């Protein structure tokens, strides 16, 4: 029993011990959980205490980041605004006044915005405040303080002037309160017509005039082809009208009519280049009006939103005055010429000339090209203008426009310039430029003393007129267009003959002037139907007066072109040329009647670089059969070896010819003297000019030597003047080796020995009269003069010819036997510095020929071939 109880007690004890241990363990676990919970609670409490600080810190960081991004964005936007401002308002449109200077925009470039101040953005810098004006709209100022508004007006006007070409802005000021004082700095523009002041009461006519101007631009300039002048300038590169800026500075409240006109201008003016700067007059808000509300030097500009604008100071008064004075000086010299490239079509030679020739010569005031026609009506043109007004330049422009439209098969030019100069030489090949204008067939320059060349041109054109008239008769037609239709294989281009300073050709009452006038009148009257057109030009009134005595001739020139200050070319009541500016002309196709006037702005076509570019393009496209034109330069000395006639000479000819010089003719031909077996086939060169006399005899000797092989002819050369020795010596290389060379004694021995032989014999006497005393000696009953006369009289029939130089007509007459002796032994002569009256006896008409000596010209007469003598140019001594 006791053991059982003990066992139970032990079991209970053990159970209690386990229970206590388990409770202790649960207690420890609970304590641990409690401690953990308390720790968590503490952490939560600490975290809760720290969260507002972190949130505040994060908030502060994010706010700082947003602020920095905002500042950077503003700075970037401000930078972009400055860059855009520099692009939209470059140079004078926005440059600070300290460094400001005019920078005109390039042709066709869109007008800029204009700076009036700057927008200051905190922490981002500044940006220019720009205002649109030219081609964009108008500006209205609202201010109570005078100073700020004055600065805006002056700044806008000066910047606009600085960004446009001189004379492209015309300003009208309406300032009834201060009577123009608000624009006093711009007063230097007034003398040039760029600034006009309108006094009190002048607002109505000012607005009416601007409305009429807008109407004219829409009707005649834009004409439905363009929406605005800006579009026209962009598409064509030309702006035919200046901008007109009217500055309205206060005054009484506009009337109902004035308000209506003001609204019309605000609505339609910008497209036509008419703009208003209004101050002190209420203007209704509209998109085309920029409103500037001025408060001292701060303002609100409608284009800048609510951002405040700090206005620029007014430009310095001396800067305004100096700039306006320079612009006025430049404009006073005249407007700029038109652009030559505008006259040239994009594709060359697309027109046909059967019905006439039509090409532009410049721009009209509306900016459109002005075409000029040469056809059956009007057939011919007169051009007149004082020296320096651009007569030659106009001819260049007209020729360039024609040459670009019509090929050389359709058009041929013959050019003649009587003034001292080489204006037309560029159309022929030269040493610096081998190109030529393919349409040009003849160029005559420096012919002021060679009226014979002008006559030769008229004779040539007269011959061409007869050729065409004969062809027209053959095909039973009357006009060139009909002839070309009936004879498509023929070469019938229209001919345009340009004669500058033509009055020189008609000067005087000699036979040459009379024949020239007759030929000119015939060409003017009949040339129209055969496609031959004349353009006569003159610098002054004398040229026109030379024609005025020939009404039938003048009546054919219905196309008149008058340059500034030209007189007597238009109708006596037509004074349009008196007020023309530079680079302008009046084109009138109705004989100068006032109602037919067309004002033309002529391009600068005389610039060699501009012209050469066109000429080279045309030259490269020339037909392969087309040769270079004939160039006649009155100041040039021709060369024998370059003569086509000399180059064509060959040996073994039956009747050799002597080449004496170059004929003054359209074709480059030589003056020829045939040495036939006829009496009198001798040549006398008369005058004291050694070089010219030697040149004539040297050319004669070389041309004869070229026609004979060695041993086929006998040459004898007697040089009796030391000044001619060098020329005679130079002939040794060109004459046969067996040529005889003689001095005075040798000549006295030669003449008696000259007898007919099997070979032609040519005797050249340099200064034949120098041997007079020696030839006068009587030897064997006969003198040397007797032998010379025998040779002169009987030699040509036996193929012996004398070609001599006598230093005076009287000396030749003495050698022929004195006064009253026969002179027919000298069948041909070349007179140098000999008066025409001295040639009496050697010329069939009483009193001798009309001849007035001039340097390096000679008068050649051949009894057997000439009715009247011809003027020739001796070849140069160098061959």
XYZ file of N, CA, C and O in Angstrom, residues 311-456:
584
model
N 10.964 98.206 -73.182
C 11.217 98.827 -74.479
C 12.661 99.291 -74.604
O 13.285 99.717 -73.630
N 13.184 99.205 -75.840
C 14.511 99.753 -76.121
C 14.460 101.274 -76.057
O 13.419 101.899 -76.295
N 15.601 101.835 -75.766
C 15.694 103.282 -75.838
C 15.594 103.736 -77.286
O 15.801 102.961 -78.224
N 15.282 104.979 -77.477
C 15.206 105.528 -78.833
C 16.589 105.496 -79.483
O 17.607 105.666 -78.816
N 16.649 105.259 -80.765
C 17.953 105.277 -81.435
C 18.571 106.668 -81.335
O 17.852 107.676 -81.342
N 19.903 106.734 -81.241
C 20.557 108.052 -81.151
C 20.177 108.932 -82.346
O 20.111 108.475 -83.484
N 19.941 110.190 -82.056
C 19.505 111.113 -83.104
C 20.512 111.208 -84.240
O 20.143 111.262 -85.422
N 21.827 111.189 -83.884
C 22.830 111.300 -84.929
C 22.858 110.049 -85.814
O 23.157 110.124 -87.012
N 22.518 108.884 -85.232
C 22.456 107.659 -86.023
C 21.296 107.724 -87.008
O 21.441 107.345 -88.187
N 20.153 108.198 -86.548
C 18.992 108.320 -87.426
C 19.294 109.274 -88.575
O 19.059 108.972 -89.749
N 19.836 110.432 -88.247
C 20.102 111.440 -89.277
C 21.138 110.950 -90.281
O 20.962 111.104 -91.500
N 22.222 110.364 -89.777
C 23.283 109.895 -90.682
C 22.767 108.801 -91.606
O 23.068 108.783 -92.811
N 21.993 107.867 -91.049
C 21.459 106.779 -91.869
C 20.517 107.314 -92.939
O 20.598 106.917 -94.107
N 19.632 108.205 -92.553
C 18.682 108.757 -93.522
C 19.397 109.558 -94.602
O 19.005 109.522 -95.779
N 20.455 110.265 -94.220
C 21.189 111.048 -95.215
C 21.871 110.122 -96.227
O 21.863 110.400 -97.440
N 22.445 109.011 -95.763
C 23.088 108.063 -96.687
C 22.062 107.447 -97.635
O 22.320 107.291 -98.832
N 20.905 107.104 -97.077
C 19.865 106.519 -97.923
C 19.413 107.524 -98.968
O 19.256 107.199 -100.149
N 19.208 108.763 -98.540
C 18.759 109.790 -99.478
C 19.794 110.039 -100.571
O 19.450 110.194 -101.749
N 21.070 110.059 -100.191
C 22.127 110.271 -101.189
C 22.140 109.143 -102.203
O 22.314 109.372 -103.413
N 21.967 107.925 -101.702
C 21.977 106.778 -102.617
C 20.774 106.807 -103.552
O 20.886 106.548 -104.749
N 19.620 107.163 -103.004
C 18.413 107.200 -103.830
C 18.482 108.341 -104.837
O 17.983 108.220 -105.959
N 19.124 109.430 -104.459
C 19.210 110.588 -105.360
C 19.997 110.264 -106.622
O 19.821 110.918 -107.660
N 20.877 109.277 -106.549
C 21.625 108.869 -107.739
C 20.768 108.076 -108.711
O 21.205 107.798 -109.819
N 19.557 107.729 -108.302
C 18.657 107.003 -109.195
C 18.385 105.605 -108.694
O 19.172 105.027 -107.945
N 17.270 105.033 -109.111
C 16.930 103.679 -108.677
C 17.858 102.649 -109.292
O 18.506 102.894 -110.314
N 17.906 101.522 -108.676
C 18.739 100.436 -109.190
C 18.177 99.926 -110.509
O 16.964 99.968 -110.741
N 19.018 99.456 -111.389
C 18.512 98.919 -112.660
C 17.782 97.608 -112.443
O 17.873 96.981 -111.385
N 17.045 97.205 -113.460
C 16.395 95.904 -113.423
C 17.451 94.804 -113.521
O 18.641 95.073 -113.681
N 16.999 93.578 -113.435
C 17.908 92.428 -113.459
C 17.961 91.871 -114.882
O 16.926 91.506 -115.458
N 19.152 91.829 -115.452
C 19.312 91.375 -116.835
C 18.828 89.942 -117.009
O 18.238 89.586 -118.042
N 19.048 89.111 -115.994
C 18.648 87.703 -116.104
C 17.145 87.551 -116.291
O 16.686 86.547 -116.848
N 16.371 88.543 -115.847
C 14.919 88.449 -115.999
C 14.480 88.572 -117.454
O 13.341 88.227 -117.792
N 15.350 89.086 -118.318
C 15.012 89.208 -119.737
C 15.329 87.945 -120.526
O 14.930 87.831 -121.684
N 16.071 87.037 -119.914
C 16.561 85.869 -120.629
C 15.643 84.681 -120.369
O 15.382 84.338 -119.212
N 15.138 84.028 -121.413
C 14.245 82.874 -121.206
C 15.031 81.672 -120.693
O 16.249 81.574 -120.890
N 14.345 80.729 -120.044
C 15.057 79.543 -119.530
C 15.615 78.649 -120.630
O 16.597 77.940 -120.424
N 14.990 78.658 -121.795
C 15.444 77.830 -122.925
C 15.721 78.764 -124.091
O 14.894 79.616 -124.442
N 16.887 78.605 -124.721
C 17.298 79.475 -125.813
C 16.659 79.056 -127.142
O 16.362 77.881 -127.382
N 16.497 80.071 -127.997
C 16.219 79.878 -129.424
C 14.941 79.076 -129.684
O 14.938 78.135 -130.489
N 13.881 79.453 -129.019
C 12.603 78.762 -129.214
C 11.635 79.552 -130.076
O 10.573 79.047 -130.422
N 11.979 80.812 -130.414
C 11.059 81.665 -131.161
C 11.400 81.661 -132.650
O 12.520 81.332 -133.053
N 10.401 82.026 -133.455
C 10.578 82.145 -134.901
C 10.305 83.593 -135.308
O 9.384 84.233 -134.804
N 11.094 84.064 -136.256
C 11.046 85.487 -136.611
C 10.251 85.781 -137.869
O 10.315 86.893 -138.374
N 9.525 84.812 -138.384
C 8.797 85.045 -139.633
C 7.842 86.233 -139.509
O 7.727 87.054 -140.417
N 7.163 86.346 -138.367
C 6.212 87.427 -138.191
C 6.773 88.665 -137.539
O 6.086 89.689 -137.448
N 8.008 88.607 -137.046
C 8.608 89.761 -136.385
C 9.521 89.325 -135.257
O 9.728 88.128 -135.001
N 10.085 90.310 -134.580
C 11.003 90.087 -133.472
C 10.426 90.748 -132.228
O 10.212 91.968 -132.213
N 10.184 89.971 -131.191
C 9.624 90.501 -129.949
C 10.476 90.041 -128.782
O 10.771 88.841 -128.653
N 10.876 90.989 -127.939
C 11.695 90.665 -126.770
C 11.538 91.774 -125.751
O 11.277 92.930 -126.114
N 11.704 91.465 -124.466
C 11.617 92.509 -123.439
C 12.896 93.324 -123.365
O 13.981 92.832 -123.677
N 12.744 94.579 -122.945
C 13.910 95.440 -122.729
C 14.051 95.852 -121.274
O 15.017 96.519 -120.913
N 13.082 95.479 -120.422
C 13.157 95.837 -119.011
C 11.842 95.576 -118.323
O 10.961 94.877 -118.854
N 11.696 96.135 -117.133
C 10.497 95.953 -116.317
C 9.649 97.214 -116.325
O 10.159 98.334 -116.376
N 8.353 97.018 -116.218
C 7.438 98.130 -116.046
C 7.391 98.520 -114.578
O 7.896 97.792 -113.711
N 6.786 99.659 -114.226
C 6.645 100.007 -112.809
C 5.869 98.963 -112.019
O 6.010 98.872 -110.800
N 5.052 98.154 -112.705
C 4.309 97.107 -112.018
C 5.099 95.819 -111.881
O 4.604 94.833 -111.336
N 6.336 95.801 -112.380
C 7.180 94.625 -112.223
C 7.083 93.620 -113.340
O 7.716 92.564 -113.266
N 6.319 93.904 -114.377
C 6.190 92.982 -115.499
C 7.143 93.407 -116.615
O 7.405 94.589 -116.803
N 7.640 92.431 -117.347
C 8.554 92.754 -118.436
C 7.809 93.503 -119.537
O 6.630 93.244 -119.802
N 8.509 94.440 -120.172
C 7.949 95.248 -121.254
C 8.537 94.752 -122.566
O 9.743 94.850 -122.794
N 7.680 94.212 -123.418
C 8.125 93.684 -124.704
C 8.167 94.785 -125.749
O 7.314 95.680 -125.770
N 9.165 94.683 -126.629
C 9.311 95.611 -127.752
C 9.370 94.772 -129.025
O 10.065 93.749 -129.070
N 8.655 95.219 -130.046
C 8.535 94.440 -131.275
C 9.085 95.226 -132.461
O 8.877 96.436 -132.572
N 9.793 94.506 -133.339
C 10.179 95.005 -134.654
C 9.538 94.091 -135.680
O 9.802 92.884 -135.708
N 8.699 94.656 -136.517
C 7.984 93.857 -137.516
C 7.549 94.799 -138.628
O 8.163 95.848 -138.847
N 6.471 94.439 -139.330
C 5.957 95.364 -140.340
C 5.541 96.683 -139.697
O 5.630 97.746 -140.317
N 5.062 96.597 -138.439
C 4.758 97.821 -137.684
C 4.930 97.499 -136.202
O 4.262 96.602 -135.688
N 5.833 98.189 -135.520
C 6.769 99.195 -136.050
C 7.985 98.529 -136.684
O 8.475 97.510 -136.178
N 8.483 99.101 -137.778
C 9.603 98.452 -138.477
C 10.984 98.858 -137.975
O 11.923 98.065 -138.036
N 11.128 100.110 -137.526
C 12.440 100.630 -137.169
C 12.343 101.416 -135.864
O 11.251 101.795 -135.438
N 13.507 101.659 -135.251
C 13.523 102.314 -133.939
C 14.539 103.443 -133.916
O 15.620 103.340 -134.510
N 14.174 104.490 -133.201
C 15.085 105.586 -132.873
C 15.322 105.555 -131.359
O 14.368 105.463 -130.581
N 16.583 105.648 -130.963
C 16.947 105.697 -129.543
C 17.729 106.982 -129.326
O 18.675 107.270 -130.067
N 17.362 107.730 -128.288
C 18.061 108.989 -128.019
C 18.235 109.165 -126.524
O 17.393 108.754 -125.722
N 19.339 109.774 -126.156
C 19.620 110.081 -124.763
C 20.984 110.713 -124.631
O 21.929 110.319 -125.337
N 21.129 111.690 -123.750
C 22.438 112.322 -123.553
C 23.481 111.313 -123.077
O 23.157 110.205 -122.634
N 24.719 111.729 -123.154
C 25.817 110.860 -122.718
C 25.642 110.487 -121.256
O 25.335 111.325 -120.412
N 25.814 109.204 -120.954
C 25.724 108.724 -119.587
C 24.357 108.265 -119.153
O 24.184 107.823 -118.014
N 23.359 108.338 -120.036
C 22.010 107.928 -119.643
C 21.730 106.459 -119.927
O 20.649 105.975 -119.604
N 22.664 105.740 -120.540
C 22.495 104.303 -120.702
C 22.024 103.860 -122.066
O 21.411 102.805 -122.202
N 22.355 104.639 -123.105
C 21.932 104.275 -124.459
C 22.552 102.946 -124.895
O 21.850 102.040 -125.368
N 23.854 102.819 -124.726
C 24.520 101.583 -125.111
C 24.039 100.422 -124.255
O 23.852 99.295 -124.746
N 23.828 100.661 -122.978
C 23.328 99.613 -122.095
C 21.958 99.118 -122.546
O 21.686 97.913 -122.517
N 21.094 100.025 -122.973
C 19.783 99.631 -123.486
C 19.927 98.752 -124.722
O 19.223 97.738 -124.872
N 20.844 99.118 -125.608
C 21.069 98.315 -126.818
C 21.539 96.916 -126.422
O 21.094 95.909 -126.986
N 22.457 96.823 -125.452
C 22.921 95.523 -124.983
C 21.749 94.676 -124.472
O 21.632 93.485 -124.791
N 20.905 95.287 -123.634
C 19.780 94.543 -123.057
C 18.849 94.034 -124.150
O 18.411 92.865 -124.126
N 18.558 94.895 -125.098
C 17.663 94.506 -126.197
C 18.281 93.400 -127.042
O 17.625 92.399 -127.364
N 19.547 93.553 -127.378
C 20.219 92.527 -128.174
C 20.282 91.198 -127.432
O 20.083 90.122 -128.025
N 20.592 91.253 -126.131
C 20.670 90.011 -125.361
C 19.348 89.283 -125.321
O 19.294 88.049 -125.481
N 18.252 90.028 -125.101
C 16.930 89.402 -125.056
C 16.559 88.809 -126.414
O 15.978 87.713 -126.489
N 16.889 89.508 -127.495
C 16.603 88.976 -128.834
C 17.457 87.750 -129.138
O 16.956 86.733 -129.650
N 18.756 87.840 -128.847
C 19.668 86.746 -129.176
C 19.337 85.475 -128.410
O 19.605 84.364 -128.886
N 18.775 85.604 -127.220
C 18.425 84.420 -126.434
C 17.151 83.762 -126.943
O 16.924 82.574 -126.677
N 16.327 84.498 -127.671
C 15.047 83.955 -128.137
C 15.089 83.453 -129.571
O 14.370 82.529 -129.940
N 15.934 84.081 -130.400
C 15.964 83.742 -131.818
C 17.350 83.208 -132.179
O 18.366 83.802 -131.822
N 17.385 82.127 -132.896
C 18.655 81.517 -133.288
C 19.312 82.323 -134.398
O 18.677 83.191 -135.021
N 20.581 82.039 -134.715
C 21.246 82.741 -135.828
C 20.576 82.511 -137.178
O 20.762 83.309 -138.089
N 19.804 81.433 -137.320
C 19.054 81.236 -138.558
C 17.863 82.170 -138.649
O 17.335 82.411 -139.736
N 17.446 82.718 -137.502
C 16.270 83.589 -137.463
C 16.630 85.073 -137.388
O 15.799 85.920 -137.702
N 17.837 85.379 -136.960
C 18.196 86.774 -136.669
C 19.662 87.019 -136.976
O 20.521 86.188 -136.635
N 19.951 88.140 -137.612
C 21.328 88.545 -137.899
C 21.502 90.008 -137.512
O 20.660 90.844 -137.839
N 22.611 90.302 -136.819
C 22.922 91.666 -136.404
C 24.052 92.235 -137.251
O 25.047 91.548 -137.540
N 23.923 93.518 -137.601
C 24.996 94.299 -138.210
C 25.168 95.534 -137.338
O 24.227 96.327 -137.201
N 26.337 95.697 -136.734
C 26.538 96.704 -135.698
C 27.589 97.714 -136.129
O 28.664 97.341 -136.597
N 27.275 98.982 -135.921
C 28.179 100.053 -136.330
C 28.150 101.144 -135.264
O 27.084 101.624 -134.888
N 29.337 101.513 -134.768
C 29.445 102.510 -133.708
C 30.321 103.651 -134.195
O 31.527 103.490 -134.373
N 29.719 104.835 -134.412
C 30.454 105.974 -134.941
C 31.166 106.777 -133.866
O 31.926 107.678 -134.183
N 30.889 106.499 -132.599
C 31.608 107.266 -131.578
C 32.969 106.629 -131.350
O 33.230 105.484 -131.735
N 33.849 107.389 -130.710
C 35.190 106.884 -130.435
C 35.103 105.891 -129.289
O 34.915 106.252 -128.142
N 35.242 104.640 -129.586
C 35.143 103.601 -128.567
C 34.927 102.251 -129.210
O 34.849 102.116 -130.432
N 34.852 101.247 -128.366
C 34.729 99.868 -128.845
C 33.549 99.191 -128.172
O 33.630 98.054 -127.731
N 32.432 99.900 -128.069
C 31.274 99.362 -127.359
C 30.809 98.034 -127.938
O 30.372 97.148 -127.210
N 30.880 97.880 -129.256
C 30.383 96.673 -129.897
C 31.472 95.626 -130.121
O 31.182 94.549 -130.648
N 32.707 95.932 -129.740
C 33.802 94.989 -130.014
C 33.626 93.678 -129.256
O 34.131 92.632 -129.692
N 32.927 93.699 -128.122
C 32.767 92.480 -127.339
C 31.971 91.408 -128.076
O 32.025 90.231 -127.724
N 31.217 91.805 -129.107
C 30.411 90.834 -129.837
C 31.229 90.063 -130.868
O 30.699 89.148 -131.496
N 32.475 90.452 -131.064
C 33.371 89.772 -132.000
C 34.506 89.132 -131.214
O 34.811 89.549 -130.093
N 35.165 88.103 -131.763
C 36.269 87.474 -131.029
C 37.430 88.439 -130.840
O 37.729 89.255 -131.720
N 38.066 88.351 -129.684
C 39.201 89.212 -129.373
C 40.327 88.428 -128.753
O 40.261 87.202 -128.610
N 41.378 89.136 -128.360
C 42.536 88.463 -127.784
C 42.223 87.872 -126.420
O 42.689 86.786 -126.085
N 41.430 88.583 -125.621
C 41.105 88.081 -124.287
C 39.975 87.061 -124.304
O 39.946 86.149 -123.483
N 39.053 87.224 -125.210
C 37.878 86.351 -125.250
C 37.653 85.914 -126.691
O 37.303 86.720 -127.547
N 37.844 84.637 -126.984
C 37.694 84.178 -128.374
C 36.244 83.999 -128.804
O 35.984 83.712 -129.968
N 35.295 84.146 -127.881
C 33.896 83.921 -128.232
C 33.329 85.119 -128.968
O 33.904 86.208 -128.958
N 32.182 84.913 -129.591
C 31.465 86.003 -130.228
C 29.969 85.697 -130.152
O 29.564 84.567 -129.880
N 29.176 86.722 -130.368
C 27.734 86.529 -130.394
C 27.379 85.914 -131.738
O 27.619 86.522 -132.785
N 26.814 84.710 -131.746
C 26.629 83.994 -133.025
C 25.764 84.735 -134.031
O 25.882 84.493 -135.228
N 24.895 85.629 -133.586
C 23.989 86.322 -134.495
C 24.667 87.469 -135.238
O 24.123 87.966 -136.228
N 25.823 87.895 -134.779
C 26.474 89.080 -135.338
C 27.236 88.714 -136.606
O 28.051 87.795 -136.607
N 26.971 89.446 -137.666
C 27.678 89.238 -138.939
C 28.747 90.304 -139.177
O 29.706 90.070 -139.897
N 28.548 91.474 -138.591
C 29.485 92.573 -138.828
C 29.535 93.458 -137.595
O 28.497 93.748 -136.987
N 30.751 93.868 -137.220
C 30.954 94.813 -136.130
C 31.899 95.895 -136.631
O 33.006 95.594 -137.089
N 31.469 97.127 -136.548
C 32.321 98.253 -136.907
C 32.513 99.166 -135.715
O 31.533 99.682 -135.161
N 33.752 99.363 -135.300
C 34.051 100.215 -134.149
C 35.117 101.231 -134.546
O 35.871 101.029 -135.506
N 35.163 102.317 -133.795
C 36.135 103.386 -134.054
C 36.050 103.881 -135.498
O 37.056 104.100 -136.168
N 34.827 104.062 -135.964
C 34.639 104.500 -137.351
C 34.187 105.952 -137.405
O 33.589 106.387 -138.398
N 34.479 106.714 -136.345
C 34.023 108.095 -136.310
C 34.615 108.935 -137.442
O 34.040 109.932 -137.856
N 35.786 108.523 -137.957
C 36.374 109.248 -139.091
C 36.241 108.484 -140.402
O 36.734 108.940 -141.439
N 35.591 107.342 -140.352
C 35.431 106.512 -141.550
C 33.957 106.407 -141.916
O 33.330 105.347 -141.831
N 33.387 107.545 -142.330
C 31.991 107.531 -142.748
C 31.775 106.598 -143.926
O 30.667 106.098 -144.149
N 32.842 106.353 -144.683
C 32.732 105.456 -145.838
C 32.281 104.060 -145.422
O 31.602 103.370 -146.187
N 32.655 103.637 -144.200
C 32.247 102.305 -143.775
C 30.740 102.262 -143.509
O 30.077 101.267 -143.802
N 30.202 103.336 -142.944
C 28.757 103.396 -142.776
C 28.033 103.352 -144.105
O 27.004 102.684 -144.261
N 28.569 104.081 -145.097
C 27.981 104.048 -146.431
C 28.074 102.645 -147.025
O 27.133 102.164 -147.676
N 29.214 101.974 -146.779
C 29.380 100.615 -147.289
C 28.341 99.678 -146.683
O 27.805 98.795 -147.363
